Coordinates of C-alpha atoms and ligand atoms in Angstrom, one line a residue:
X199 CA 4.8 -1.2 -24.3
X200 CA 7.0 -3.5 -26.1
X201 CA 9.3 -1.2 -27.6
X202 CA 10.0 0.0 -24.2
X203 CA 11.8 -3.7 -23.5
X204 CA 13.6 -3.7 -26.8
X205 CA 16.6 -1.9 -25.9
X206 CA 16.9 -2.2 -22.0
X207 CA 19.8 -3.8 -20.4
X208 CA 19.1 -7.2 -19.7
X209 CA 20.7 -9.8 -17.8
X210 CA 19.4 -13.8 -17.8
X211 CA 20.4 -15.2 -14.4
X212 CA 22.1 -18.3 -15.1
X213 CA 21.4 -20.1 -12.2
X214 CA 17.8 -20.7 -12.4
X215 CA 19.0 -22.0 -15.9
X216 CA 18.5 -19.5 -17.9
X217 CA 14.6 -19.0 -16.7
X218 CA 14.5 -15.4 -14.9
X219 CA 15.3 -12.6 -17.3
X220 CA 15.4 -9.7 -16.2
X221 CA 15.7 -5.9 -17.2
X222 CA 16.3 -2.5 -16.2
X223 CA 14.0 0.2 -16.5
X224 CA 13.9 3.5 -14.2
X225 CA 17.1 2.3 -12.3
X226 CA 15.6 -0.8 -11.9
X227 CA 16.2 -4.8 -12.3
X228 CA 12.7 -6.8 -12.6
X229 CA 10.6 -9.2 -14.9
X230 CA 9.7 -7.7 -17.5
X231 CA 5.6 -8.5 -16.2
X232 CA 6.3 -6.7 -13.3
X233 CA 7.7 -3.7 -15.4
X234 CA 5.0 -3.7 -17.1
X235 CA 3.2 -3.8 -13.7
X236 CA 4.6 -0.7 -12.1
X237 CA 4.4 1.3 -15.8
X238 CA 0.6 0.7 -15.8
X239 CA 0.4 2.0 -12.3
X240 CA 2.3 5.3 -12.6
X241 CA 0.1 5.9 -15.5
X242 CA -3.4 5.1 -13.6
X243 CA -3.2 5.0 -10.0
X244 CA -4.7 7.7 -8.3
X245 CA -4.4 7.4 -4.4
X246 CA -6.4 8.9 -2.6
X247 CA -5.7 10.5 0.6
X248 CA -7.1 7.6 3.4
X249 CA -5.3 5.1 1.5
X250 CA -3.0 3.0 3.3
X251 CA 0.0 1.5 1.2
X252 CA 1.4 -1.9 2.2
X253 CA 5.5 -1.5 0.5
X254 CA 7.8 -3.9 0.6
X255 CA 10.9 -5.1 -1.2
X256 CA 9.8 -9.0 -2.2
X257 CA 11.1 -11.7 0.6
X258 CA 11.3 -9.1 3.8
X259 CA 7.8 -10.7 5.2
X260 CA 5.0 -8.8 2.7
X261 CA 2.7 -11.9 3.3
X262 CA 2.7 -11.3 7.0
X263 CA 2.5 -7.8 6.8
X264 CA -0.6 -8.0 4.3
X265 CA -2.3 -10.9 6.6
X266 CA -1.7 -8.9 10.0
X267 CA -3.3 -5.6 8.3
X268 CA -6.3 -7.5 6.8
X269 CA -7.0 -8.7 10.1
X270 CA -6.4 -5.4 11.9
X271 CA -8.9 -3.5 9.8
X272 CA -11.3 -6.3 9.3
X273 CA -11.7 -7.1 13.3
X274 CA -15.1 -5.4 13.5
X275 CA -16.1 -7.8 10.8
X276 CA -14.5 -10.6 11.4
X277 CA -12.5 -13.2 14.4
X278 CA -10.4 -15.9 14.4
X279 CA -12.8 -18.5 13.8
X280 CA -14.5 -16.7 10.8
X281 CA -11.9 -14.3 9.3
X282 CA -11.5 -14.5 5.3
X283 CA -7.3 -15.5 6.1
X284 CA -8.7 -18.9 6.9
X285 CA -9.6 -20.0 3.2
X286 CA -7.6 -17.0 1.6
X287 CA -4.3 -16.3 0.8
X288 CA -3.1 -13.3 2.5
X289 CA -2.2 -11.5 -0.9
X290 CA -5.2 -11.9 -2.3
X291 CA -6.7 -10.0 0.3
X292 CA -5.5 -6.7 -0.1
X293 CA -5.2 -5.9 -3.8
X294 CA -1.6 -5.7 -5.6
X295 CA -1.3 -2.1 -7.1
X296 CA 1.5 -3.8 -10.4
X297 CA -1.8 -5.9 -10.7
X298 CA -5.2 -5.2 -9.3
X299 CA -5.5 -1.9 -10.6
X300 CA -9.6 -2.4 -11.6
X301 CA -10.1 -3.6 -8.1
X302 CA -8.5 -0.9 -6.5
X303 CA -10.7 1.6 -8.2
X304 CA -13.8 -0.2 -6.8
X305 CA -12.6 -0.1 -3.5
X306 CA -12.0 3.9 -4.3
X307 CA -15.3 4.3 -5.6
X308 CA -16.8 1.9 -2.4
X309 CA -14.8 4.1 -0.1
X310 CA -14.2 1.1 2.4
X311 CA -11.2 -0.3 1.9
X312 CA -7.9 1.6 2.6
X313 CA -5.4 -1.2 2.1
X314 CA -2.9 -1.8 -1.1
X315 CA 0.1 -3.7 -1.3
X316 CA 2.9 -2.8 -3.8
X317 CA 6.9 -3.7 -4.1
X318 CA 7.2 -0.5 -6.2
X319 CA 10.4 1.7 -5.1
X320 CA 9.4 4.9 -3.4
X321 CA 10.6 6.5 -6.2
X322 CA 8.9 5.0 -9.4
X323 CA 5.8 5.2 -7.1
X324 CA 2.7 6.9 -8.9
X325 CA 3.0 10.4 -8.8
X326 CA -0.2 10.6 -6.5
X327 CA 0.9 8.7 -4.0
X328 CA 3.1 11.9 -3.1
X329 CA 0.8 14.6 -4.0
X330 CA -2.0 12.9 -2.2
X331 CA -0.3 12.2 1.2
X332 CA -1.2 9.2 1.6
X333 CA 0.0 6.5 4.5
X334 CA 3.2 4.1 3.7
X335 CA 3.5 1.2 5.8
X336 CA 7.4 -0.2 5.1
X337 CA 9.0 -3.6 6.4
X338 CA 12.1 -4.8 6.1
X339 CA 15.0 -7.3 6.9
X340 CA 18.1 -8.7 6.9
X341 CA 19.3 -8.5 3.7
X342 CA 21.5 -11.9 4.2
X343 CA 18.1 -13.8 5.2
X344 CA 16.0 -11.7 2.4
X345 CA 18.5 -12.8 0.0
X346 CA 18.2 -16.7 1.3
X347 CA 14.4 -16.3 1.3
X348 CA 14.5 -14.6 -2.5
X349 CA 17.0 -17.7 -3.9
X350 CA 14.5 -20.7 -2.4
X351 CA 11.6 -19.1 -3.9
X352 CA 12.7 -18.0 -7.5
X353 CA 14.6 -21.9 -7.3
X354 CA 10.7 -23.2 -6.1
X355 CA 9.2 -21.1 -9.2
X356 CA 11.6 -22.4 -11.5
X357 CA 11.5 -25.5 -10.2
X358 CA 15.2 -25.6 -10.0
X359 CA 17.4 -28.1 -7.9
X360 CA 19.5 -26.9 -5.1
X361 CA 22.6 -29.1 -6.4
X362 CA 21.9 -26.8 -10.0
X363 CA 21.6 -24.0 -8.5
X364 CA 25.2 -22.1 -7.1
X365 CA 24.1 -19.5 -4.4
X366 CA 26.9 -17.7 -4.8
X367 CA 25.8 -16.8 -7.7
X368 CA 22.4 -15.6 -6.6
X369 CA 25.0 -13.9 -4.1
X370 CA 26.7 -11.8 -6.7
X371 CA 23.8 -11.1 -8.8
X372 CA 21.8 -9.5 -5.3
X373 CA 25.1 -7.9 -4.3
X374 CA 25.2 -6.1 -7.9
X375 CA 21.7 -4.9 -7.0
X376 CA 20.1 -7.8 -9.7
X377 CA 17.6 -8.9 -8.2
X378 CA 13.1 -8.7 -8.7
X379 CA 12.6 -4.9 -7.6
X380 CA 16.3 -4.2 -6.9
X381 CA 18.7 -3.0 -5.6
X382 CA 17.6 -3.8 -1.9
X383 CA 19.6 -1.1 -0.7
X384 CA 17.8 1.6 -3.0
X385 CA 14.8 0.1 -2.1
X386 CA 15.3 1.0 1.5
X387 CA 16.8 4.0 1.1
X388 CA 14.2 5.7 -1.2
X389 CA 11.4 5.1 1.3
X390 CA 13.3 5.8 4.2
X391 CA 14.0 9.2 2.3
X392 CA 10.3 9.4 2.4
X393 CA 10.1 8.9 5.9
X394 CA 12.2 12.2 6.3
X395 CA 10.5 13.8 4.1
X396 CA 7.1 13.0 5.5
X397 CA 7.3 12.6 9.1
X398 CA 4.1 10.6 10.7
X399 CA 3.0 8.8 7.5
X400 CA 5.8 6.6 6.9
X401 CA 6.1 3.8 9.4
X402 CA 8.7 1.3 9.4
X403 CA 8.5 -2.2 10.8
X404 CA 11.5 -4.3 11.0
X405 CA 10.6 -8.2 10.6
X406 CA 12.9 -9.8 13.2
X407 CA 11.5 -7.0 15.8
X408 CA 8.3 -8.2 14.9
X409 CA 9.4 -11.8 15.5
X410 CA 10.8 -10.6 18.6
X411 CA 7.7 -8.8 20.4
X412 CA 4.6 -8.5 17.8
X413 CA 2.7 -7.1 20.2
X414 CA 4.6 -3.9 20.1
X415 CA 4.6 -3.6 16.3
X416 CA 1.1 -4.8 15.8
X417 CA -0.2 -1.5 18.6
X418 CA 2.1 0.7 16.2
X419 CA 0.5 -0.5 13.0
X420 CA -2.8 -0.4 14.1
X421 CA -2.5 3.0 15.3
X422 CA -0.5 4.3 12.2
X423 CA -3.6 2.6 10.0
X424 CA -6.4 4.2 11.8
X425 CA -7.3 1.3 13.1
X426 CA -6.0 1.4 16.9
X427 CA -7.0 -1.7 19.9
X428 CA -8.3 0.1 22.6
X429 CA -7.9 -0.9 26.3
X430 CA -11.0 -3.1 26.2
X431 CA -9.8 -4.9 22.8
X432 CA -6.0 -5.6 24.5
X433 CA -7.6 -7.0 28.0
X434 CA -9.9 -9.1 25.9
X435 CA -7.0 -10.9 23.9
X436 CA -7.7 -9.1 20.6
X437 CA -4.5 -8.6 20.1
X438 CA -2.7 -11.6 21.0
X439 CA -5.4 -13.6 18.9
X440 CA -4.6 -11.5 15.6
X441 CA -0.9 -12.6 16.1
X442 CA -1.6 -16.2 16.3
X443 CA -4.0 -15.9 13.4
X444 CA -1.8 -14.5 11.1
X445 CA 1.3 -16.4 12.4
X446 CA 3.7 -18.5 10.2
X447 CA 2.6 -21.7 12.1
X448 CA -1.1 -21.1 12.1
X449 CA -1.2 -19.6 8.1
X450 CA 1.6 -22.1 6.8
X451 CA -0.7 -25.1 7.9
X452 CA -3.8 -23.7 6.4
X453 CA -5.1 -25.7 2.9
X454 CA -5.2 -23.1 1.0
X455 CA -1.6 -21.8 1.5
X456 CA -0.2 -25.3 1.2
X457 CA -2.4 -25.7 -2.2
X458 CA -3.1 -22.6 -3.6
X459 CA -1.7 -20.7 -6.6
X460 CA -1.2 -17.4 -7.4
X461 CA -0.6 -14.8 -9.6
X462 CA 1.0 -11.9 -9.1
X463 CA 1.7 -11.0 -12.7
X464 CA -0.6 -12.8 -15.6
X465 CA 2.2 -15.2 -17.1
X466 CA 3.5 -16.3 -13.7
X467 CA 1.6 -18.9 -11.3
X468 CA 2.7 -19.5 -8.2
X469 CA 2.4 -22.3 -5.9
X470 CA 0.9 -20.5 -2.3
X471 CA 3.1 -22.4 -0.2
X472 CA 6.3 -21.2 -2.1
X473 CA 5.6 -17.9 0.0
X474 CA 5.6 -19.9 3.6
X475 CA 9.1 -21.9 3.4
X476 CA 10.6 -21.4 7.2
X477 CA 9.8 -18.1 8.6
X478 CA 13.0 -18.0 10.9
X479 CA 15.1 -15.4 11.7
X480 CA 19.1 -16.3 11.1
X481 CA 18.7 -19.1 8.2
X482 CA 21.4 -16.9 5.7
X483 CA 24.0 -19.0 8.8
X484 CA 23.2 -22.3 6.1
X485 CA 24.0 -20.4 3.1
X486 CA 26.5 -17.8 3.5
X487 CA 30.5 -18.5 4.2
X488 CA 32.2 -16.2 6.0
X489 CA 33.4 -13.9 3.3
X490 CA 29.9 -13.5 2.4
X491 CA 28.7 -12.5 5.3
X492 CA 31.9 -9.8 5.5
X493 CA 30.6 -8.6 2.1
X494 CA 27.1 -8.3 2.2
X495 CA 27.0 -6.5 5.7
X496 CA 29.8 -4.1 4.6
X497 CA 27.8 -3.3 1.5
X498 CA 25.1 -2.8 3.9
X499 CA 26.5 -0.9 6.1
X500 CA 28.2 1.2 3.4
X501 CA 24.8 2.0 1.5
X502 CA 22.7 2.4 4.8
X503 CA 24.7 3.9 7.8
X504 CA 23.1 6.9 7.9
X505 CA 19.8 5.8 7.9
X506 CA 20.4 4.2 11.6
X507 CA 18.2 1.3 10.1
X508 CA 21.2 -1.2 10.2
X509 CA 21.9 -2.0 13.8
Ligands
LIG1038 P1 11.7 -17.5 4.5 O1 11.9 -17.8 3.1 O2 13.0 -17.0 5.2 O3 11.1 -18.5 5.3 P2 7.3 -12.2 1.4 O4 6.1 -12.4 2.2 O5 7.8 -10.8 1.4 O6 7.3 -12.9 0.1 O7 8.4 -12.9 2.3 C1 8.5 -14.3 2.5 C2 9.2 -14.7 3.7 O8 8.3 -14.4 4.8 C3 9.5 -16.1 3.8 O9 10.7 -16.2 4.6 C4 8.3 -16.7 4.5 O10 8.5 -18.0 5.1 C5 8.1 -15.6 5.6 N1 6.7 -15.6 6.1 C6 5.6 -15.8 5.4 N2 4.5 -15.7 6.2 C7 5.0 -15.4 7.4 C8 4.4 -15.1 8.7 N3 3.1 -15.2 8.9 N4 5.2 -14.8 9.7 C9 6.6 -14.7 9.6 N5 7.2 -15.0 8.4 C10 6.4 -15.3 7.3

């Protein structure tokens, strides 16, 4: 695998001083663990049909998406005042197909579990994740908010000062498509080419929708999943009671996602709470200055138009 990294282009981004290097491999700027991550999955992975893939570019609410489809398939099992979310952190609950490769073959070979996260790109995706059909399940976000929520995490990683850390140049870098998984806009586009391509197993959720009306979204999902409420489950509060379970406020104040670590590649650890900073729609307004805003939306705009997804 090494030689792979030897000649890549690379590109240190100075203001986390120096500490994130990444490289670009298949199109693609990332770690070089997460590379390694992705490359280990298009070799292995074989989906199979009734799985369910959880896809996301990093920062566009992954954590909430994984939490709210735990606790949609697991309601049988589980309720508020017992469910696994309470003591776990929601990515450790569905496995993370760059990592947890082992454990997603045991849930193939136990049958039960459908569920597997992944930032992968749609197309450096295992090959059998097309060939075998399988469900998507894609959220996304404002890029001016994803790209707020991507700098205050990599800076909390890295342990890097705000006053050290220039946003504009975080700015530039994301603009220029550097940035863990990148470019955003590819990102969105290659899965929302899969939606095209394969109508009724794609389904997109949009984040600040979601913090607009859940209840909507979370019907959809459940539906799209195989899991769907019925009419009992809605007038009993089922719903309602996921929602608050697996909201910012109620998982954000939990002990184990204000002390927990985890480790999505195996040199990294990350603090838990790193992933729960302020849930808001809107907070790029403290960041960006106007000209950023203009560029960033135009690039947005420019790359997405015809995708509708950009309203
Ligand atoms: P902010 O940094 O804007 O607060 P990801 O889960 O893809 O890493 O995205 C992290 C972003 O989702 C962070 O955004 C985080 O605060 C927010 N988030 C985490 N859990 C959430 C939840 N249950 N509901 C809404 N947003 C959540």
């Amino acid at each position: 695998m090494e030689e792979i990294f030897e000649n890549l282009p690379q590109h240190t981004c100075n203001w986390t001083k120096g500490r994130l290097i990444m490289y670009k491999y298949q199109g693609i700027w990332n770690l070089k663990g997460l590379h390694e991550g992705s490359i280990l999955a298009q070799q292995n992975f074989k989906a199979q049909p009734t799985d369910v893939l959880l896809c996301s570019y990093p920062k566009t609410g992954t954590t909430w998406l994984k939490a709210l489809s735990f606790a949609i398939t697991t309601r049988a099992k589980y309720d508020g005042s017992t469910s696994p979310l309470l003591t776990t952190f929601p990515h450790e609950c569905i496995p993370f197909l760059e990592r947890d490769l082992d454990q997603i073959e045991n849930n193939h070979k136990n049958s039960c579990f459908p569920l597997v996260g992944t930032h992968i790109p749609y197309t450096c995706l295992p090959k059998s994740v097309s060939a075998s059909n399988c469900k998507i399940v894609y959220i996304y976000r404002d890029a001016k908010d994803v790209l707020v929520s991507y700098y205050n995490f990599v800076r909390g990683i890295y342990k890097v000062p705000e006053e050290d850390a220039p946003f504009k140049e975080a700015f530039d870098e994301f603009c220029e498509g550097v940035s863990s998984y990148g470019s955003y806009w590819d990102h969105i586009l290659g899965y929302w080419r899969a939606r095209q391509e394969r109508p009724g197993r794609v389904l997109f959720l949009k984040y600040e929708d979601m913090k607009r009306d859940a209840t909507r979204d979370m019907k959809r999902l459940a539906e799209f999943i195989g899991y769907p409420f019925s009419v009992a489950e809605e007038s009993a509060g089922v719903i309602k009671n996921i929602i608050k379970l697996c909201s910012f406020e109620n998982l954000s104040k939990l002990e184990v996602n204000k002390s927990g670590s985890y480790n999505p590649e195996d040199a990294t650890k990350i603090e838990t709470r790193t992933y729960f900073r302020k849930g808001k729609v809107g907070d790029w307004e403290n960041y960006f200055t106007h000209e950023m805003k203009q560029k960033i939306d135009s690039l947005m705009d420019e790359k997405l138009s015809d995708t509708g997804l950009i309203t």
